[in-house]
Coordinates of N, CA and C in Angstrom, one line a residue:
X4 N -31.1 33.9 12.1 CA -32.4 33.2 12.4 C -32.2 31.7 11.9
X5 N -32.9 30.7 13.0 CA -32.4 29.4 12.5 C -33.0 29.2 10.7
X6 N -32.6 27.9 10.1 CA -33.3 27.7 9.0 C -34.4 26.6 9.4
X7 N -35.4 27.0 8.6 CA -36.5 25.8 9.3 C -36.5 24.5 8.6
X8 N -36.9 23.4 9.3 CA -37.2 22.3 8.9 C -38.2 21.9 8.1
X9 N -38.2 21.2 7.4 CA -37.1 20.0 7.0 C -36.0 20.6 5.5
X10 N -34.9 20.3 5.8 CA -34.5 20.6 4.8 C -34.7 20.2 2.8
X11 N -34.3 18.9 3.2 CA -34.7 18.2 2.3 C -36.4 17.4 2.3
X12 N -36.2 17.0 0.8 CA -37.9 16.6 0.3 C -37.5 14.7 0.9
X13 N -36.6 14.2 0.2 CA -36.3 13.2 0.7 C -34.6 12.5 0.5
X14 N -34.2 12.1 0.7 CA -33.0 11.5 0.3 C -32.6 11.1 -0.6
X15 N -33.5 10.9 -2.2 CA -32.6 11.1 -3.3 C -32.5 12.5 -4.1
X16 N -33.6 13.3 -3.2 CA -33.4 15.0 -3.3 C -31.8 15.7 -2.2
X17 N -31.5 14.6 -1.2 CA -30.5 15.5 -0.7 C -28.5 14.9 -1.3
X18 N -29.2 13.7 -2.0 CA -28.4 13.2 -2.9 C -28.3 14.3 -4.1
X19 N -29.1 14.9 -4.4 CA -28.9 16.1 -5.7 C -28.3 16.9 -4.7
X20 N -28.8 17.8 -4.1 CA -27.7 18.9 -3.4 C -26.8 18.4 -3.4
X21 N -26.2 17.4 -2.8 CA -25.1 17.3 -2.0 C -23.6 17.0 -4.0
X22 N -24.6 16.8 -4.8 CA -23.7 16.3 -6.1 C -23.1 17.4 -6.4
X23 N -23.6 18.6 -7.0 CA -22.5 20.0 -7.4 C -21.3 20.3 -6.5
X24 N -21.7 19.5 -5.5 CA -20.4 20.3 -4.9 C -18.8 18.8 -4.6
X25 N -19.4 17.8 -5.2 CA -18.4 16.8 -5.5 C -18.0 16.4 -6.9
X26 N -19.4 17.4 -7.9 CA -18.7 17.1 -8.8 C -17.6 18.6 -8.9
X27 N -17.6 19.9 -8.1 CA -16.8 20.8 -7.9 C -15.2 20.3 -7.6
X28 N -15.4 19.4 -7.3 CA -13.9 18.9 -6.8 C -13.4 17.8 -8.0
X29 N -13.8 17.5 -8.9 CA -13.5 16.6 -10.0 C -12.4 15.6 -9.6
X30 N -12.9 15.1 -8.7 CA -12.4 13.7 -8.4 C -12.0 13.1 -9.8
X31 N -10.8 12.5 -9.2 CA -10.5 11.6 -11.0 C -11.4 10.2 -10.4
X32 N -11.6 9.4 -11.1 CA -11.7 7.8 -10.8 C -12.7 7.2 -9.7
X33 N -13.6 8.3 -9.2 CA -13.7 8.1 -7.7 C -15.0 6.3 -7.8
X34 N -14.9 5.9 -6.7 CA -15.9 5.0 -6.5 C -16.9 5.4 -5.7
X35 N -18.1 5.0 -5.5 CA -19.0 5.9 -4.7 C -19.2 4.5 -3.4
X36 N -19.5 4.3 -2.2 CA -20.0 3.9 -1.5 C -20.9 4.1 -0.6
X37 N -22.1 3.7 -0.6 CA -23.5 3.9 0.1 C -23.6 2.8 1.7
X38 N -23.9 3.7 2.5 CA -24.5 2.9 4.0 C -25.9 2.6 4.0
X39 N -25.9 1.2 3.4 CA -27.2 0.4 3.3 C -27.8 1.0 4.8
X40 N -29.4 1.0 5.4 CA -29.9 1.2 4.2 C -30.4 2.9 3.9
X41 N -30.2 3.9 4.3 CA -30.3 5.0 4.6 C -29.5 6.1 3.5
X42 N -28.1 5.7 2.9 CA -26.9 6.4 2.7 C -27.7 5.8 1.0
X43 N -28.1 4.5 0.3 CA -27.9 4.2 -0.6 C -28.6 4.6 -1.7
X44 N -30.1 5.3 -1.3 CA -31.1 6.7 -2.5 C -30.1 7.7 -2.4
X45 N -29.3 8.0 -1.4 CA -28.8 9.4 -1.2 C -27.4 9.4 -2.5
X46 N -26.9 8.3 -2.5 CA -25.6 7.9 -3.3 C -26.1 7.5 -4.8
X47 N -27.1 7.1 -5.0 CA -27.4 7.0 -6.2 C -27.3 7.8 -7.5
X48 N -27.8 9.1 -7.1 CA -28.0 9.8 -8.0 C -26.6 10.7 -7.8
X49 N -25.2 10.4 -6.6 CA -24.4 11.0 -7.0 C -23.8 10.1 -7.6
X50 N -23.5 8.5 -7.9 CA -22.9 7.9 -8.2 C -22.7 8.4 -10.2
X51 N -24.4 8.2 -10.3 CA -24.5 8.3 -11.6 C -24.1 9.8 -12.2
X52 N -24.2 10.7 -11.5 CA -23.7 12.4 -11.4 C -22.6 12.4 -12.1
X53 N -21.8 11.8 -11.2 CA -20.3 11.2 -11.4 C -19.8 10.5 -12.5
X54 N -20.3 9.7 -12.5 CA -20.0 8.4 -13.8 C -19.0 7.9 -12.8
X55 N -19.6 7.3 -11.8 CA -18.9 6.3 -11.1 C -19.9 5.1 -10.9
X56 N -18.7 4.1 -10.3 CA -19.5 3.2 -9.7 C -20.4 3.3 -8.6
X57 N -20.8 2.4 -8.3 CA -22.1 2.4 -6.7 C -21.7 1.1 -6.5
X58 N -20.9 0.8 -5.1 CA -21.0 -0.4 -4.4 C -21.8 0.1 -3.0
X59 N -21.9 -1.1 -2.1 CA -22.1 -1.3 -0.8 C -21.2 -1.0 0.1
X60 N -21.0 -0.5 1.0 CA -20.4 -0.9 2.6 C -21.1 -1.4 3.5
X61 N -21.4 -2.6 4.1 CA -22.2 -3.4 4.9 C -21.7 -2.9 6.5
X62 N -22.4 -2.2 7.1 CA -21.9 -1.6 8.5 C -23.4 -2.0 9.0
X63 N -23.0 -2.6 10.3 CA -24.3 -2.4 11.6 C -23.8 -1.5 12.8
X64 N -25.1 -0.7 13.5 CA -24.4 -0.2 14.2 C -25.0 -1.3 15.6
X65 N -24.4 -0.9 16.7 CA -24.5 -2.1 18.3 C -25.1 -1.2 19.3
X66 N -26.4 -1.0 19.5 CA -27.2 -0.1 19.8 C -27.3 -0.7 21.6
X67 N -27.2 0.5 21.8 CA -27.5 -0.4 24.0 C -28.8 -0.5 23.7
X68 N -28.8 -1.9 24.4 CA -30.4 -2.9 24.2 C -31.3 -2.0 25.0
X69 N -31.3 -1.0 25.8 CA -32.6 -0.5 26.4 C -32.7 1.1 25.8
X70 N -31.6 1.4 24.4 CA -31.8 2.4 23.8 C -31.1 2.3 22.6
X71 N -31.5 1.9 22.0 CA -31.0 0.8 20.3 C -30.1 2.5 19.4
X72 N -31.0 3.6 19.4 CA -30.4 4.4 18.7 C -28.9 4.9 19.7
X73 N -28.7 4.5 20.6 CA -27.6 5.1 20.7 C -26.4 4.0 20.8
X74 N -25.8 4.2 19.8 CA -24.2 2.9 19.2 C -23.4 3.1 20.5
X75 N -23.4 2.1 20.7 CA -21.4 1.7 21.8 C -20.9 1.1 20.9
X76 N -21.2 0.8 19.6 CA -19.9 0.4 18.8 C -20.5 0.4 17.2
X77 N -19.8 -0.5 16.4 CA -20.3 -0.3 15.1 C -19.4 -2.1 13.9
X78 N -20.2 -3.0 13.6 CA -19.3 -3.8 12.8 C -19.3 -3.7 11.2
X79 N -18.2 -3.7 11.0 CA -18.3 -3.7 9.2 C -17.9 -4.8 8.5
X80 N -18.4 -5.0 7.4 CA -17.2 -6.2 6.7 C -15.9 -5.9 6.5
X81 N -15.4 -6.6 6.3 CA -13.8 -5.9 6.0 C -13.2 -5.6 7.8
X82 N -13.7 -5.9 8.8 CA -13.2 -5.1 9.7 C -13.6 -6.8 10.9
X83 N -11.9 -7.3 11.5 CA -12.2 -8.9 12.0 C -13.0 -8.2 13.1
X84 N -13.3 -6.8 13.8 CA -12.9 -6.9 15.4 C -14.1 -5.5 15.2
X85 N -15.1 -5.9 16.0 CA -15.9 -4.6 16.4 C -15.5 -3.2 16.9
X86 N -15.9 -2.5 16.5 CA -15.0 -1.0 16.6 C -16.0 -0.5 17.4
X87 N -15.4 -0.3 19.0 CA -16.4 0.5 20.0 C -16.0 1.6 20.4
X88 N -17.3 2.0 21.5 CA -17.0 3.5 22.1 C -16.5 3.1 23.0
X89 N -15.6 3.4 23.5 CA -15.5 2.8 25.5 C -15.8 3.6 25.9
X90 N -16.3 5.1 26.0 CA -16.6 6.5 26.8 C -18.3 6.4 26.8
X91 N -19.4 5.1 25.8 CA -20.5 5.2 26.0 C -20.4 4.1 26.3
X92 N -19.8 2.7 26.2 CA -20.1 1.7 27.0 C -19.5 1.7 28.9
X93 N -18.5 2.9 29.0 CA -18.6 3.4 30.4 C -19.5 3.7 31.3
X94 N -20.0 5.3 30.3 CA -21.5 5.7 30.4 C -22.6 5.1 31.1
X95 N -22.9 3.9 30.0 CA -24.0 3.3 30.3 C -24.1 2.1 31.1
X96 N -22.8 1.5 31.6 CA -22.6 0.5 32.6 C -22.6 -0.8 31.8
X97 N -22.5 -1.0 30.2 CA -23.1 -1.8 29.4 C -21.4 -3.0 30.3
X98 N -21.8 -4.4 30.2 CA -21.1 -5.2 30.6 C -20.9 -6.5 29.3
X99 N -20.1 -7.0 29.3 CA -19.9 -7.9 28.5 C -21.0 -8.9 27.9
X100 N -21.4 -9.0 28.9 CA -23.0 -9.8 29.1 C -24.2 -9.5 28.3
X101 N -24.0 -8.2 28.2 CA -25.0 -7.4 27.6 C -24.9 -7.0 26.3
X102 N -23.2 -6.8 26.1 CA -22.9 -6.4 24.7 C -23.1 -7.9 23.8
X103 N -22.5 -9.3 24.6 CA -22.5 -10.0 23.6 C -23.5 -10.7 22.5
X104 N -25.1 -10.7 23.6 CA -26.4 -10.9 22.5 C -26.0 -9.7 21.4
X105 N -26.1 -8.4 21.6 CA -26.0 -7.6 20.4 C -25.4 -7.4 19.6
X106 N -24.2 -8.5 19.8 CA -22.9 -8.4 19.2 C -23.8 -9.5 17.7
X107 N -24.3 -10.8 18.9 CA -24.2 -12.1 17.7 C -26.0 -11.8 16.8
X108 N -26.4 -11.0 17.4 CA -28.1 -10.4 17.0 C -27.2 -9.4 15.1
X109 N -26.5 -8.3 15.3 CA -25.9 -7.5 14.4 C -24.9 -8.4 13.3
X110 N -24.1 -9.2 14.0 CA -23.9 -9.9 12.9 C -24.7 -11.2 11.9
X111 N -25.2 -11.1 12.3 CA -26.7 -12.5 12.2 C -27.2 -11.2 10.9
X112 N -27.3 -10.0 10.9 CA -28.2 -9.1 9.9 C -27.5 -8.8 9.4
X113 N -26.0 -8.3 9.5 CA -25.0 -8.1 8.4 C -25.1 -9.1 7.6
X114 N -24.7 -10.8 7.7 CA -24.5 -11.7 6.9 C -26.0 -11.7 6.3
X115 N -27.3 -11.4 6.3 CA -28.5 -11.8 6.1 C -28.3 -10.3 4.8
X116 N -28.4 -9.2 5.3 CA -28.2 -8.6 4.1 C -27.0 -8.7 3.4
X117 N -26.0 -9.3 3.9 CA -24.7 -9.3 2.7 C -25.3 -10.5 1.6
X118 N -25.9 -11.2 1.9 CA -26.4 -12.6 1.0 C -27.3 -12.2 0.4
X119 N -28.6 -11.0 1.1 CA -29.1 -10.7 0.1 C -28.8 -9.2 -1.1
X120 N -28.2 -8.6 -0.4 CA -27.4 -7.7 -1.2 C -26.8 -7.8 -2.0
X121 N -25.9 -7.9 -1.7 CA -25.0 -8.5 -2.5 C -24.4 -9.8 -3.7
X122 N -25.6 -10.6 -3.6 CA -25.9 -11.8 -4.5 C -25.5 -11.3 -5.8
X123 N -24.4 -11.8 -6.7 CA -24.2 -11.9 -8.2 C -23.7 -10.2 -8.5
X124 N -23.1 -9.3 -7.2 CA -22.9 -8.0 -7.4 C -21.1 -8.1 -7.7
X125 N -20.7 -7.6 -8.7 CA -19.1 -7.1 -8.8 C -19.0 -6.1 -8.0
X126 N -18.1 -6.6 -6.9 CA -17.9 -5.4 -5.9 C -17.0 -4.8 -6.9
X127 N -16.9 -3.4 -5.9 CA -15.7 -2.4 -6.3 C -14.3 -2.6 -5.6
X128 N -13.1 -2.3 -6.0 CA -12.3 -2.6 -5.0 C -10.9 -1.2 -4.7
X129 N -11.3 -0.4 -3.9 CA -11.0 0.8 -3.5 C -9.6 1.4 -3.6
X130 N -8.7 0.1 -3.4 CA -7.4 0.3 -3.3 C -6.8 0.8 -4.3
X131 N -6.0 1.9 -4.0 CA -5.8 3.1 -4.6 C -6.9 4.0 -5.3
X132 N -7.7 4.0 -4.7 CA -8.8 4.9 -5.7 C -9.0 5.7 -4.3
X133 N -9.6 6.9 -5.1 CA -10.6 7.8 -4.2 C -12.2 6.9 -3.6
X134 N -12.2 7.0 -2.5 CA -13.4 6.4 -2.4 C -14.6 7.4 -1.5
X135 N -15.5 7.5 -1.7 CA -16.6 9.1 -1.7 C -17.5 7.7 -0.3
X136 N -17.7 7.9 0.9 CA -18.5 7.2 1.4 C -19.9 8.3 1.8
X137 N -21.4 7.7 1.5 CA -22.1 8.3 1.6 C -23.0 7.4 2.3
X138 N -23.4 9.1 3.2 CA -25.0 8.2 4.4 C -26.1 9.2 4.4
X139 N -26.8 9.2 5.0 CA -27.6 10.0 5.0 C -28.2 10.8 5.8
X140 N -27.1 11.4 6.7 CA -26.8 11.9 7.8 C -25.6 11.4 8.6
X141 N -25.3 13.2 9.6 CA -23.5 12.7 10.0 C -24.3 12.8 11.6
X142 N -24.8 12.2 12.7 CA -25.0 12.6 14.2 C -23.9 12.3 15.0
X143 N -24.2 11.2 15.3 CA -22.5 10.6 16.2 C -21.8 9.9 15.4
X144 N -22.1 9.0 14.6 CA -21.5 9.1 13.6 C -20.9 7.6 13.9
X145 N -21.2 6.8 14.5 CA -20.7 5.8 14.7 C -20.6 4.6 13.7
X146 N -21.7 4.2 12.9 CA -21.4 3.9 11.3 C -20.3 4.2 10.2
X147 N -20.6 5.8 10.3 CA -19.3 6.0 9.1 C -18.1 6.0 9.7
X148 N -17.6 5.7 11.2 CA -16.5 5.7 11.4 C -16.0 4.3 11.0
X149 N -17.0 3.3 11.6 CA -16.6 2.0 10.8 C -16.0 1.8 9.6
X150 N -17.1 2.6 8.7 CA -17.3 2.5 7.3 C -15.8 3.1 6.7
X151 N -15.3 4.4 7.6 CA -13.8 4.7 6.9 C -13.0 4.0 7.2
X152 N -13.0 2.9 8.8 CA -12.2 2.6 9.1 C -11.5 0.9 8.1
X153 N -12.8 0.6 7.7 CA -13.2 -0.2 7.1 C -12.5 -0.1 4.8
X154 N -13.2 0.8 4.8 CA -12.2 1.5 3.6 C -10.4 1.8 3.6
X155 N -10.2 2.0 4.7 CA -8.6 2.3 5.2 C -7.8 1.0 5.1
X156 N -8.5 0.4 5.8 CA -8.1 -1.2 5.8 C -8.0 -2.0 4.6
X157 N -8.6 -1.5 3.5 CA -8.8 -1.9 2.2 C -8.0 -0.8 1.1
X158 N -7.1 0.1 1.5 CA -6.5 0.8 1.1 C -6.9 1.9 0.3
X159 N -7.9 2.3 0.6 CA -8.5 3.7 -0.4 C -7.5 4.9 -0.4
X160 N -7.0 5.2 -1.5 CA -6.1 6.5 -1.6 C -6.3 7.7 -1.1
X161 N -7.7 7.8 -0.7 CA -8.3 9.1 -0.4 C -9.8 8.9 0.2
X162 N -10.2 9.1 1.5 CA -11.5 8.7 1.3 C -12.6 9.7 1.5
X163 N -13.3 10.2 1.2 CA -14.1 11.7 1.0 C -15.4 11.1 1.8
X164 N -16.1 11.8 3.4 CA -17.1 11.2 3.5 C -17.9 12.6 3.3
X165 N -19.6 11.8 2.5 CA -20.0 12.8 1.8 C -21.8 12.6 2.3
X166 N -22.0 13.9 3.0 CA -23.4 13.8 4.0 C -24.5 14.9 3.3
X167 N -25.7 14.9 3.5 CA -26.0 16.2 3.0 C -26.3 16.7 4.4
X168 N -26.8 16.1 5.9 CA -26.3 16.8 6.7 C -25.6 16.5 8.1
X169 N -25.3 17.1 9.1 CA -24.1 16.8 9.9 C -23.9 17.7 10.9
X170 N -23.9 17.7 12.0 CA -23.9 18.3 12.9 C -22.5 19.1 13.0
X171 N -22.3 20.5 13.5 CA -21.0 21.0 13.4 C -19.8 20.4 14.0
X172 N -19.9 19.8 15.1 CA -18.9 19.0 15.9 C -18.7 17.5 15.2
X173 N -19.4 17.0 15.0 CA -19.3 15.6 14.1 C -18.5 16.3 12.7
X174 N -18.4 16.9 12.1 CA -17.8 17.6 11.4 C -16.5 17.9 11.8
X175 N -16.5 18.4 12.7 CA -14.9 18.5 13.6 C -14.2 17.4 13.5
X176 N -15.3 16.5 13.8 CA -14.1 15.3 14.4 C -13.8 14.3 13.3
X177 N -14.9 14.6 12.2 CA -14.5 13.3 11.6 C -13.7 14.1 9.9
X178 N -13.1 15.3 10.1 CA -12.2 15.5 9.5 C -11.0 15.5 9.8
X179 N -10.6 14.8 10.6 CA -9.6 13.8 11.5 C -9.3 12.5 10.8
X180 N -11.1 11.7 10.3 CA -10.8 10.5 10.3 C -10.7 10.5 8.9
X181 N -11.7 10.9 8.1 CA -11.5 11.1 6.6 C -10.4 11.9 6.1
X182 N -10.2 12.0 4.9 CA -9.2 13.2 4.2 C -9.9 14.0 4.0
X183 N -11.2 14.1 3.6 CA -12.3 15.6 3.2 C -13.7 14.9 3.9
X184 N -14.7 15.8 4.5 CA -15.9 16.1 4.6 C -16.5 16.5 4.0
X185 N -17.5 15.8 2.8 CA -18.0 17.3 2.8 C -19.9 17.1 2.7
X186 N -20.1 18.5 2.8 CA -22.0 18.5 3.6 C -22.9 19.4 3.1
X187 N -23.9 19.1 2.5 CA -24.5 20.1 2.0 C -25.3 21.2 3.1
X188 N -25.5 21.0 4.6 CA -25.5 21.7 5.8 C -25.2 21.5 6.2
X189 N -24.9 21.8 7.2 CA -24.7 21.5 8.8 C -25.8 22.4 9.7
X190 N -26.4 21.6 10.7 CA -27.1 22.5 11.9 C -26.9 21.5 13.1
X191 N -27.5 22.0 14.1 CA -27.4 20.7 15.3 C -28.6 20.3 15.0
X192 N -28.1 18.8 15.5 CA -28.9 17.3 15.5 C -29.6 17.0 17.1
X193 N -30.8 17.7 16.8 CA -31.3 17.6 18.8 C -32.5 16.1 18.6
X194 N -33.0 16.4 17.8 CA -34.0 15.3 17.2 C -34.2 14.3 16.4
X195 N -33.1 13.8 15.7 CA -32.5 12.9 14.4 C -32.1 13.1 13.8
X196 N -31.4 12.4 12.7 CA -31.4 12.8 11.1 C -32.7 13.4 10.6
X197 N -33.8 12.4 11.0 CA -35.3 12.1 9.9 C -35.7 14.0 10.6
X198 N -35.2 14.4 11.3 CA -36.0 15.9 11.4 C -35.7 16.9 10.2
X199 N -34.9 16.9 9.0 CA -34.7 17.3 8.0 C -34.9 17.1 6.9
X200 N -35.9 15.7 7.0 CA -36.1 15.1 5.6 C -37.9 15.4 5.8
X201 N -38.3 15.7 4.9 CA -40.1 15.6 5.1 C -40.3 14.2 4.8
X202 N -39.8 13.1 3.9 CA -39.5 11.4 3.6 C -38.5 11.1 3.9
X203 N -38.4 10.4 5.3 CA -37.4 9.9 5.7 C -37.8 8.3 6.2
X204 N -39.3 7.7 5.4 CA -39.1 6.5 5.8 C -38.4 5.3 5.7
X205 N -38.2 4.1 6.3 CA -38.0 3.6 6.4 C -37.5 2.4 5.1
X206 N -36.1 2.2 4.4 CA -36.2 1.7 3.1 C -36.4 0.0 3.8
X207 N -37.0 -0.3 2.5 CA -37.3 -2.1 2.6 C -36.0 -2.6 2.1
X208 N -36.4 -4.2 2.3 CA -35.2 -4.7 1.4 C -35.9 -4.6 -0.3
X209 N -37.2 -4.9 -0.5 CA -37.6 -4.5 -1.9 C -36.8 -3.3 -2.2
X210 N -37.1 -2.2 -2.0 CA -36.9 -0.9 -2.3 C -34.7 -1.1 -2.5
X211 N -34.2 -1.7 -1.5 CA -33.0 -1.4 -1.9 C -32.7 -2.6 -2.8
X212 N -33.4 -3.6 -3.5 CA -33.1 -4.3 -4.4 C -33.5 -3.5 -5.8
X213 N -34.4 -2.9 -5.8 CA -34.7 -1.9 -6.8 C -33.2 -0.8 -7.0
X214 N -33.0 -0.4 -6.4 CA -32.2 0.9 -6.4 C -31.0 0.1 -6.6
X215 N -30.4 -1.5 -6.0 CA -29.1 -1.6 -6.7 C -29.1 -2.4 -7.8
X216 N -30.7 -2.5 -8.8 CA -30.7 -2.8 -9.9 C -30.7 -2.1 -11.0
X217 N -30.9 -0.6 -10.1 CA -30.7 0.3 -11.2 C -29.5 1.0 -11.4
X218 N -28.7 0.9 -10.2 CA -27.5 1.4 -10.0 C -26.9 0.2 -11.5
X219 N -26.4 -1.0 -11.1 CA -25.8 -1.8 -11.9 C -26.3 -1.8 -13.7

């Protein structure tokens, strides 16, 4: 029988589940990485679980303008060159024309939150470490593909992406991209991430200035 919804109370409750089973793996040294703004209550309380650090990974995803939730691509820092779908910008007929407002709209909000995010923060720097990337849900997953591809390129010895939940086939695939998955569920994703959370609103930039002042 299916399990009913919602799983979790909210995302720094699915950040507690998802901690026993990474601190099960006793990562040596690990760094934690959060996907502003969704992934970053959820990483909190594993960061500190841990006794690790808590940095940022700054990822936008490039939503088709007449249906924003669905990514033909994804930009990260660390990464010169937008990382797309070609099998959804096929799909959807999207043309150059169309990708490029959303191209210069996503980066215009990356640099806007990296300035304010990031202001007076000691980043972490991955190379050779374990690096644990955390979101707050795995669906298509177009974000965290950035986000490892993005870590790879910065040399993480190992990169663990770590969801509390995740669709079975996104799971498939993206233990390909990462070294380990791992998920405090998995079920299918017919109606969003937020169908699993009973608080799944929307974080401010207040709210994530808060949380990476308590992180630090």
């Amino acid at each position: 029988m299916p399990r009913p919804l919602p799983l979790f109370a909210d995302r720094t409750g699915a950040g507690l589940k998802l901690l026993p089973l990474l601190q099960a793996r006793c990562f040596a040294d690990p760094v934690v990485y959060a996907l502003p703004r969704g992934g970053v209550p959820v990483a909190l309380p594993i960061a500190q679980g841990l006794h690790a650090p808590l940095d940022l990974l700054l990822v936008r995803k490039l939503g088709v303008p007449w249906q924003p939730e669905l990514g033909f691509g994804a930009i990260a820092e660390g990464l010169a060159e937008p990382l797309l779908n070609q099998d959804i910008i096929a799909h959807t007929g999207l043309t150059e024309e169309m990708i490029g407002p959303v191209l210069v709209s996503e980066k215009q909000e990356l640099a806007r939150r990296t300035a304010l995010y990031l202001k007076g923060r000691r980043r972490q720097d991955p190379k050779g470490r374990i690096a644990i990337l955390v979101d707050d849900g795995l669906a298509t997953g177009v974000t965290a593909r950035a986000g490892l591809a993005a870590l790879r390129k910065q040399g993480a010895a190992r990169i663990v992406l770590a969801v509390p939940i995740a669709a079975p086939e996104s799971v498939a695939e993206f233990q390909g991209l990462a070294d380990e998955v791992i998920t405090a569920e998995t079920a299918p994703i017919r109606s969003g991430i937020g169908a699993f959370y009973r608080d799944f609103h929307q974080i401010s930039d207040a709210e994530m200035l808060e949380m990476l002042a308590r992180a630090a």
